[in-house]
Amino acid sequence: MANLDLQFAILNLIKASQTDAGCLAYDLFESHTEPNVFMMIEKWSDAQALDNHNKNQTLLTFATKVPEYISQKPEIIVMDHD
C-alpha cells in the first residue's frame, strides 16, 4: 500500500470488524494492475449483523477520515447471496 496511514486505518477497521457479531468474512484486496485501487469484501450472517456493523465506532471513525486518502468517491455495492 502506498499510504501507510491508510494501511493502518484499514487494517484497524478490518481487525475491529472481524470481531463484530455476524461477521463471516472481511477481506482487503489491492489491485495489481491499478495503483492505489483497493477492494474490501465483507460477508455478514444477515442484514441485522450488517446494520449493527454499520454502527461500529471504528467504522464510523474510518468513514470520516476516508476523504483524506481518496481522490474519488468510493463505490459501495451491497449484494445478497443465497
mmCIF file of N, CA, C and O in Angstrom:
data_model
loop_
_atom_site.group_PDB
_atom_site.id
_atom_site.type_symbol
_atom_site.label_atom_id
_atom_site.label_comp_id
_atom_site.label_asym_id
_atom_site.label_seq_id
_atom_site.Cartn_x
_atom_site.Cartn_y
_atom_site.Cartn_z
ATOM 1 N N MET A 1 0.844 -1.178 0.000
ATOM 2 C CA MET A 1 0.000 0.000 0.000
ATOM 3 C C MET A 1 0.884 1.234 0.000
ATOM 4 O O MET A 1 1.866 1.298 0.724
ATOM 5 N N ALA A 2 0.504 2.198 -0.754
ATOM 6 C CA ALA A 2 1.317 3.389 -0.885
ATOM 7 C C ALA A 2 1.236 4.281 0.352
ATOM 8 O O ALA A 2 2.204 4.890 0.745
ATOM 9 N N ASN A 3 0.103 4.371 0.975
ATOM 10 C CA ASN A 3 -0.093 5.284 2.083
ATOM 11 C C ASN A 3 -0.153 4.494 3.389
ATOM 12 O O ASN A 3 -1.105 3.775 3.648
ATOM 13 N N LEU A 4 0.875 4.661 4.232
ATOM 14 C CA LEU A 4 0.934 3.881 5.467
ATOM 15 C C LEU A 4 -0.174 4.257 6.439
ATOM 16 O O LEU A 4 -0.662 3.402 7.180
ATOM 17 N N ASP A 5 -0.586 5.521 6.465
ATOM 18 C CA ASP A 5 -1.700 5.922 7.328
ATOM 19 C C ASP A 5 -2.979 5.229 6.894
ATOM 20 O O ASP A 5 -3.755 4.763 7.734
ATOM 21 N N LEU A 6 -3.202 5.171 5.601
ATOM 22 C CA LEU A 6 -4.389 4.483 5.083
ATOM 23 C C LEU A 6 -4.306 2.994 5.409
ATOM 24 O O LEU A 6 -5.286 2.393 5.847
ATOM 25 N N GLN A 7 -3.158 2.414 5.216
ATOM 26 C CA GLN A 7 -2.976 0.991 5.521
ATOM 27 C C GLN A 7 -3.307 0.723 6.986
ATOM 28 O O GLN A 7 -4.034 -0.220 7.301
ATOM 29 N N PHE A 8 -2.781 1.523 7.882
ATOM 30 C CA PHE A 8 -3.050 1.339 9.305
ATOM 31 C C PHE A 8 -4.542 1.484 9.594
ATOM 32 O O PHE A 8 -5.112 0.677 10.335
ATOM 33 N N ALA A 9 -5.182 2.489 9.012
ATOM 34 C CA ALA A 9 -6.608 2.715 9.244
ATOM 35 C C ALA A 9 -7.446 1.544 8.734
ATOM 36 O O ALA A 9 -8.382 1.095 9.417
ATOM 37 N N ILE A 10 -7.122 1.031 7.562
ATOM 38 C CA ILE A 10 -7.879 -0.100 7.009
ATOM 39 C C ILE A 10 -7.665 -1.356 7.842
ATOM 40 O O ILE A 10 -8.621 -2.070 8.168
ATOM 41 N N LEU A 11 -6.424 -1.633 8.208
ATOM 42 C CA LEU A 11 -6.155 -2.837 8.998
ATOM 43 C C LEU A 11 -6.811 -2.761 10.372
ATOM 44 O O LEU A 11 -7.317 -3.764 10.886
ATOM 45 N N ASN A 12 -6.836 -1.572 10.964
ATOM 46 C CA ASN A 12 -7.527 -1.378 12.234
ATOM 47 C C ASN A 12 -9.028 -1.624 12.068
ATOM 48 O O ASN A 12 -9.660 -2.282 12.906
ATOM 49 N N LEU A 13 -9.593 -1.113 10.982
ATOM 50 C CA LEU A 13 -11.012 -1.327 10.700
ATOM 51 C C LEU A 13 -11.311 -2.815 10.513
ATOM 52 O O LEU A 13 -12.278 -3.336 11.078
ATOM 53 N N ILE A 14 -10.490 -3.497 9.751
ATOM 54 C CA ILE A 14 -10.715 -4.924 9.499
ATOM 55 C C ILE A 14 -10.640 -5.714 10.805
ATOM 56 O O ILE A 14 -11.505 -6.548 11.090
ATOM 57 N N LYS A 15 -9.631 -5.444 11.604
ATOM 58 C CA LYS A 15 -9.476 -6.152 12.874
ATOM 59 C C LYS A 15 -10.702 -5.955 13.758
ATOM 60 O O LYS A 15 -11.227 -6.907 14.336
ATOM 61 N N ALA A 16 -11.168 -4.726 13.868
ATOM 62 C CA ALA A 16 -12.349 -4.439 14.690
ATOM 63 C C ALA A 16 -13.594 -5.087 14.098
ATOM 64 O O ALA A 16 -14.419 -5.656 14.826
ATOM 65 N N SER A 17 -13.737 -5.029 12.793
ATOM 66 C CA SER A 17 -14.934 -5.555 12.130
ATOM 67 C C SER A 17 -15.024 -7.070 12.228
ATOM 68 O O SER A 17 -16.119 -7.625 12.342
ATOM 69 N N GLN A 18 -13.886 -7.731 12.196
ATOM 70 C CA GLN A 18 -13.888 -9.191 12.270
ATOM 71 C C GLN A 18 -14.385 -9.704 13.621
ATOM 72 O O GLN A 18 -14.754 -10.860 13.736
ATOM 73 N N THR A 19 -14.436 -8.840 14.617
ATOM 74 C CA THR A 19 -14.959 -9.241 15.927
ATOM 75 C C THR A 19 -16.440 -8.911 16.073
ATOM 76 O O THR A 19 -17.053 -9.289 17.067
ATOM 77 N N ASP A 20 -17.021 -8.203 15.099
ATOM 78 C CA ASP A 20 -18.446 -7.896 15.146
ATOM 79 C C ASP A 20 -19.265 -9.177 15.024
ATOM 80 O O ASP A 20 -18.940 -10.060 14.216
ATOM 81 N N ALA A 21 -20.330 -9.253 15.806
ATOM 82 C CA ALA A 21 -21.230 -10.409 15.727
ATOM 83 C C ALA A 21 -21.766 -10.535 14.304
ATOM 84 O O ALA A 21 -22.181 -9.548 13.692
ATOM 85 N N GLY A 22 -21.712 -11.723 13.750
ATOM 86 C CA GLY A 22 -22.244 -11.980 12.413
ATOM 87 C C GLY A 22 -21.260 -11.769 11.285
ATOM 88 O O GLY A 22 -21.595 -11.985 10.118
ATOM 89 N N CYS A 23 -20.033 -11.357 11.592
ATOM 90 C CA CYS A 23 -19.023 -11.177 10.537
ATOM 91 C C CYS A 23 -18.496 -12.540 10.121
ATOM 92 O O CYS A 23 -17.891 -13.260 10.908
ATOM 93 N N LEU A 24 -18.739 -12.898 8.880
ATOM 94 C CA LEU A 24 -18.264 -14.170 8.339
ATOM 95 C C LEU A 24 -16.953 -14.002 7.581
ATOM 96 O O LEU A 24 -16.139 -14.920 7.506
ATOM 97 N N ALA A 25 -16.753 -12.821 6.994
ATOM 98 C CA ALA A 25 -15.517 -12.518 6.266
ATOM 99 C C ALA A 25 -15.403 -11.013 6.105
ATOM 100 O O ALA A 25 -16.406 -10.316 5.954
ATOM 101 N N TYR A 26 -14.168 -10.529 6.138
ATOM 102 C CA TYR A 26 -13.891 -9.102 5.944
ATOM 103 C C TYR A 26 -12.483 -9.027 5.384
ATOM 104 O O TYR A 26 -11.508 -9.157 6.121
ATOM 105 N N ASP A 27 -12.369 -8.884 4.087
ATOM 106 C CA ASP A 27 -11.078 -9.005 3.421
ATOM 107 C C ASP A 27 -10.754 -7.772 2.576
ATOM 108 O O ASP A 27 -11.646 -7.129 2.030
ATOM 109 N N LEU A 28 -9.479 -7.500 2.462
ATOM 110 C CA LEU A 28 -8.977 -6.377 1.674
ATOM 111 C C LEU A 28 -8.144 -6.911 0.522
ATOM 112 O O LEU A 28 -7.312 -7.805 0.705
ATOM 113 N N PHE A 29 -8.359 -6.338 -0.653
ATOM 114 C CA PHE A 29 -7.592 -6.700 -1.841
ATOM 115 C C PHE A 29 -7.052 -5.424 -2.473
ATOM 116 O O PHE A 29 -7.725 -4.397 -2.484
ATOM 117 N N GLU A 30 -5.835 -5.500 -2.989
ATOM 118 C CA GLU A 30 -5.222 -4.375 -3.685
ATOM 119 C C GLU A 30 -4.987 -4.777 -5.134
ATOM 120 O O GLU A 30 -4.482 -5.865 -5.406
ATOM 121 N N SER A 31 -5.360 -3.897 -6.052
ATOM 122 C CA SER A 31 -5.190 -4.179 -7.474
ATOM 123 C C SER A 31 -3.715 -4.334 -7.828
ATOM 124 O O SER A 31 -2.868 -3.575 -7.352
ATOM 125 N N HIS A 32 -3.424 -5.300 -8.681
ATOM 126 C CA HIS A 32 -2.066 -5.472 -9.193
ATOM 127 C C HIS A 32 -1.860 -4.700 -10.488
ATOM 128 O O HIS A 32 -0.728 -4.556 -10.953
ATOM 129 N N THR A 33 -2.954 -4.212 -11.060
ATOM 130 C CA THR A 33 -2.861 -3.506 -12.340
ATOM 131 C C THR A 33 -3.140 -2.009 -12.230
ATOM 132 O O THR A 33 -2.725 -1.260 -13.109
ATOM 133 N N GLU A 34 -3.832 -1.590 -11.171
ATOM 134 C CA GLU A 34 -4.139 -0.168 -10.989
ATOM 135 C C GLU A 34 -3.600 0.281 -9.635
ATOM 136 O O GLU A 34 -4.058 -0.193 -8.596
ATOM 137 N N PRO A 35 -2.636 1.196 -9.633
ATOM 138 C CA PRO A 35 -2.047 1.647 -8.367
ATOM 139 C C PRO A 35 -3.105 2.274 -7.448
ATOM 140 O O PRO A 35 -3.995 2.998 -7.901
ATOM 141 N N ASN A 36 -2.981 1.979 -6.179
ATOM 142 C CA ASN A 36 -3.835 2.573 -5.151
ATOM 143 C C ASN A 36 -5.320 2.295 -5.339
ATOM 144 O O ASN A 36 -6.171 3.120 -4.958
ATOM 145 N N VAL A 37 -5.651 1.160 -5.910
ATOM 146 C CA VAL A 37 -7.050 0.739 -6.037
ATOM 147 C C VAL A 37 -7.242 -0.459 -5.115
ATOM 148 O O VAL A 37 -6.521 -1.452 -5.212
ATOM 149 N N PHE A 38 -8.219 -0.325 -4.218
ATOM 150 C CA PHE A 38 -8.466 -1.340 -3.210
ATOM 151 C C PHE A 38 -9.914 -1.803 -3.267
ATOM 152 O O PHE A 38 -10.796 -1.049 -3.673
ATOM 153 N N MET A 39 -10.137 -3.025 -2.825
ATOM 154 C CA MET A 39 -11.494 -3.563 -2.730
ATOM 155 C C MET A 39 -11.605 -4.271 -1.390
ATOM 156 O O MET A 39 -10.737 -5.067 -1.019
ATOM 157 N N MET A 40 -12.658 -3.945 -0.673
ATOM 158 C CA MET A 40 -12.947 -4.635 0.579
ATOM 159 C C MET A 40 -14.196 -5.472 0.348
ATOM 160 O O MET A 40 -15.197 -4.962 -0.161
ATOM 161 N N ILE A 41 -14.111 -6.739 0.695
ATOM 162 C CA ILE A 41 -15.262 -7.629 0.541
ATOM 163 C C ILE A 41 -15.638 -8.135 1.923
ATOM 164 O O ILE A 41 -14.797 -8.668 2.655
ATOM 165 N N GLU A 42 -16.895 -7.928 2.254
ATOM 166 C CA GLU A 42 -17.417 -8.328 3.560
ATOM 167 C C GLU A 42 -18.527 -9.343 3.359
ATOM 168 O O GLU A 42 -19.253 -9.279 2.382
ATOM 169 N N LYS A 43 -18.649 -10.249 4.306
ATOM 170 C CA LYS A 43 -19.752 -11.202 4.288
ATOM 171 C C LYS A 43 -20.334 -11.243 5.694
ATOM 172 O O LYS A 43 -19.598 -11.459 6.667
ATOM 173 N N TRP A 44 -21.650 -11.050 5.772
ATOM 174 C CA TRP A 44 -22.348 -10.976 7.051
ATOM 175 C C TRP A 44 -23.413 -12.059 7.118
ATOM 176 O O TRP A 44 -23.983 -12.447 6.109
ATOM 177 N N SER A 45 -23.682 -12.522 8.323
ATOM 178 C CA SER A 45 -24.646 -13.608 8.514
ATOM 179 C C SER A 45 -26.058 -13.197 8.133
ATOM 180 O O SER A 45 -26.835 -14.018 7.656
ATOM 181 N N ASP A 46 -26.389 -11.926 8.308
ATOM 182 C CA ASP A 46 -27.721 -11.442 7.953
ATOM 183 C C ASP A 46 -27.711 -9.913 7.913
ATOM 184 O O ASP A 46 -26.709 -9.276 8.253
ATOM 185 N N ALA A 47 -28.831 -9.344 7.495
ATOM 186 C CA ALA A 47 -28.937 -7.889 7.341
ATOM 187 C C ALA A 47 -28.772 -7.176 8.679
ATOM 188 O O ALA A 47 -28.200 -6.083 8.738
ATOM 189 N N GLN A 48 -29.249 -7.776 9.756
ATOM 190 C CA GLN A 48 -29.123 -7.151 11.076
ATOM 191 C C GLN A 48 -27.660 -7.047 11.498
ATOM 192 O O GLN A 48 -27.234 -6.044 12.058
ATOM 193 N N ALA A 49 -26.886 -8.081 11.218
ATOM 194 C CA ALA A 49 -25.456 -8.051 11.543
ATOM 195 C C ALA A 49 -24.755 -6.934 10.766
ATOM 196 O O ALA A 49 -23.929 -6.207 11.332
ATOM 197 N N LEU A 50 -25.095 -6.771 9.500
ATOM 198 C CA LEU A 50 -24.523 -5.693 8.696
ATOM 199 C C LEU A 50 -24.952 -4.338 9.238
ATOM 200 O O LEU A 50 -24.136 -3.416 9.366
ATOM 201 N N ASP A 51 -26.213 -4.203 9.604
ATOM 202 C CA ASP A 51 -26.714 -2.947 10.165
ATOM 203 C C ASP A 51 -25.966 -2.608 11.452
ATOM 204 O O ASP A 51 -25.550 -1.454 11.652
ATOM 205 N N ASN A 52 -25.777 -3.600 12.312
ATOM 206 C CA ASN A 52 -25.037 -3.370 13.552
ATOM 207 C C ASN A 52 -23.586 -2.987 13.261
ATOM 208 O O ASN A 52 -23.030 -2.101 13.918
ATOM 209 N N HIS A 53 -22.979 -3.630 12.288
ATOM 210 C CA HIS A 53 -21.600 -3.302 11.893
ATOM 211 C C HIS A 53 -21.511 -1.854 11.429
ATOM 212 O O HIS A 53 -20.545 -1.156 11.756
ATOM 213 N N ASN A 54 -22.513 -1.403 10.697
ATOM 214 C CA ASN A 54 -22.502 -0.031 10.185
ATOM 215 C C ASN A 54 -22.596 1.009 11.292
ATOM 216 O O ASN A 54 -22.392 2.195 11.037
ATOM 217 N N LYS A 55 -22.853 0.578 12.516
ATOM 218 C CA LYS A 55 -22.879 1.463 13.689
ATOM 219 C C LYS A 55 -21.606 1.329 14.522
ATOM 220 O O LYS A 55 -21.453 1.998 15.540
ATOM 221 N N ASN A 56 -20.678 0.471 14.078
ATOM 222 C CA ASN A 56 -19.411 0.233 14.768
ATOM 223 C C ASN A 56 -18.600 1.536 14.799
ATOM 224 O O ASN A 56 -18.388 2.175 13.768
ATOM 225 N N GLN A 57 -18.154 1.927 15.991
ATOM 226 C CA GLN A 57 -17.440 3.205 16.128
ATOM 227 C C GLN A 57 -16.170 3.255 15.289
ATOM 228 O O GLN A 57 -15.823 4.297 14.745
ATOM 229 N N THR A 58 -15.475 2.139 15.160
ATOM 230 C CA THR A 58 -14.261 2.124 14.332
ATOM 231 C C THR A 58 -14.596 2.408 12.882
ATOM 232 O O THR A 58 -13.897 3.167 12.203
ATOM 233 N N LEU A 59 -15.692 1.833 12.388
ATOM 234 C CA LEU A 59 -16.131 2.092 11.013
ATOM 235 C C LEU A 59 -16.529 3.550 10.844
ATOM 236 O O LEU A 59 -16.160 4.198 9.859
ATOM 237 N N LEU A 60 -17.277 4.083 11.800
ATOM 238 C CA LEU A 60 -17.722 5.479 11.702
ATOM 239 C C LEU A 60 -16.530 6.438 11.705
ATOM 240 O O LEU A 60 -16.510 7.408 10.940
ATOM 241 N N THR A 61 -15.537 6.151 12.532
ATOM 242 C CA THR A 61 -14.328 6.986 12.565
ATOM 243 C C THR A 61 -13.565 6.867 11.254
ATOM 244 O O THR A 61 -13.116 7.882 10.692
ATOM 245 N N PHE A 62 -13.420 5.646 10.754
ATOM 246 C CA PHE A 62 -12.741 5.434 9.463
ATOM 247 C C PHE A 62 -13.443 6.219 8.354
ATOM 248 O O PHE A 62 -12.786 6.875 7.546
ATOM 249 N N ALA A 63 -14.774 6.158 8.334
ATOM 250 C CA ALA A 63 -15.542 6.838 7.279
ATOM 251 C C ALA A 63 -15.300 8.346 7.283
ATOM 252 O O ALA A 63 -15.279 8.971 6.222
ATOM 253 N N THR A 64 -15.084 8.934 8.454
ATOM 254 C CA THR A 64 -14.835 10.377 8.499
ATOM 255 C C THR A 64 -13.460 10.729 7.954
ATOM 256 O O THR A 64 -13.239 11.849 7.512
ATOM 257 N N LYS A 65 -12.532 9.767 7.976
ATOM 258 C CA LYS A 65 -11.164 10.020 7.520
ATOM 259 C C LYS A 65 -10.929 9.637 6.063
ATOM 260 O O LYS A 65 -9.928 10.031 5.475
ATOM 261 N N VAL A 66 -11.840 8.872 5.482
ATOM 262 C CA VAL A 66 -11.665 8.407 4.103
ATOM 263 C C VAL A 66 -11.371 9.549 3.127
ATOM 264 O O VAL A 66 -10.470 9.417 2.295
ATOM 265 N N PRO A 67 -12.071 10.680 3.205
ATOM 266 C CA PRO A 67 -11.785 11.750 2.234
ATOM 267 C C PRO A 67 -10.334 12.235 2.246
ATOM 268 O O PRO A 67 -9.855 12.751 1.236
ATOM 269 N N GLU A 68 -9.623 12.046 3.351
ATOM 270 C CA GLU A 68 -8.210 12.445 3.411
ATOM 271 C C GLU A 68 -7.340 11.584 2.491
ATOM 272 O O GLU A 68 -6.261 11.995 2.097
ATOM 273 N N TYR A 69 -7.798 10.378 2.182
ATOM 274 C CA TYR A 69 -6.979 9.399 1.479
ATOM 275 C C TYR A 69 -7.373 9.162 0.032
ATOM 276 O O TYR A 69 -6.612 8.551 -0.708
ATOM 277 N N ILE A 70 -8.552 9.575 -0.365
ATOM 278 C CA ILE A 70 -9.045 9.168 -1.686
ATOM 279 C C ILE A 70 -9.141 10.344 -2.643
ATOM 280 O O ILE A 70 -9.266 11.497 -2.235
ATOM 281 N N SER A 71 -9.101 10.034 -3.926
ATOM 282 C CA SER A 71 -9.212 11.060 -4.961
ATOM 283 C C SER A 71 -10.581 11.048 -5.624
ATOM 284 O O SER A 71 -10.913 11.960 -6.360
ATOM 285 N N GLN A 72 -11.365 10.000 -5.376
ATOM 286 C CA GLN A 72 -12.722 9.942 -5.899
ATOM 287 C C GLN A 72 -13.607 9.208 -4.904
ATOM 288 O O GLN A 72 -13.105 8.478 -4.044
ATOM 289 N N LYS A 73 -14.895 9.398 -5.014
ATOM 290 C CA LYS A 73 -15.841 8.807 -4.081
ATOM 291 C C LYS A 73 -15.788 7.278 -4.165
ATOM 292 O O LYS A 73 -15.772 6.717 -5.253
ATOM 293 N N PRO A 74 -15.769 6.611 -3.011
ATOM 294 C CA PRO A 74 -15.753 5.143 -3.054
ATOM 295 C C PRO A 74 -17.066 4.589 -3.586
ATOM 296 O O PRO A 74 -18.124 5.200 -3.408
ATOM 297 N N GLU A 75 -16.983 3.466 -4.225
ATOM 298 C CA GLU A 75 -18.182 2.793 -4.733
ATOM 299 C C GLU A 75 -18.524 1.678 -3.765
ATOM 300 O O GLU A 75 -17.689 0.833 -3.450
ATOM 301 N N ILE A 76 -19.763 1.693 -3.265
ATOM 302 C CA ILE A 76 -20.215 0.679 -2.334
ATOM 303 C C ILE A 76 -21.355 -0.101 -2.995
ATOM 304 O O ILE A 76 -22.335 0.478 -3.429
ATOM 305 N N ILE A 77 -21.174 -1.402 -3.073
ATOM 306 C CA ILE A 77 -22.173 -2.275 -3.685
ATOM 307 C C ILE A 77 -22.580 -3.294 -2.642
ATOM 308 O O ILE A 77 -21.739 -4.001 -2.092
ATOM 309 N N VAL A 78 -23.881 -3.363 -2.361
ATOM 310 C CA VAL A 78 -24.405 -4.348 -1.428
ATOM 311 C C VAL A 78 -25.108 -5.415 -2.243
ATOM 312 O O VAL A 78 -25.981 -5.108 -3.047
ATOM 313 N N MET A 79 -24.695 -6.658 -2.031
ATOM 314 C CA MET A 79 -25.278 -7.768 -2.794
ATOM 315 C C MET A 79 -25.774 -8.830 -1.828
ATOM 316 O O MET A 79 -25.181 -9.025 -0.763
ATOM 317 N N ASP A 80 -26.838 -9.498 -2.208
ATOM 318 C CA ASP A 80 -27.344 -10.628 -1.443
ATOM 319 C C ASP A 80 -26.854 -11.905 -2.094
ATOM 320 O O ASP A 80 -26.715 -11.983 -3.314
ATOM 321 N N HIS A 81 -26.612 -12.896 -1.270
ATOM 322 C CA HIS A 81 -26.191 -14.195 -1.782
ATOM 323 C C HIS A 81 -26.924 -15.268 -0.998
ATOM 324 O O HIS A 81 -26.908 -15.271 0.227
ATOM 325 N N ASP A 82 -27.572 -16.156 -1.690
ATOM 326 C CA ASP A 82 -28.287 -17.244 -1.019
ATOM 327 C C ASP A 82 -27.432 -18.464 -0.884
ATOM 328 O O ASP A 82 -26.555 -18.751 -1.574
#
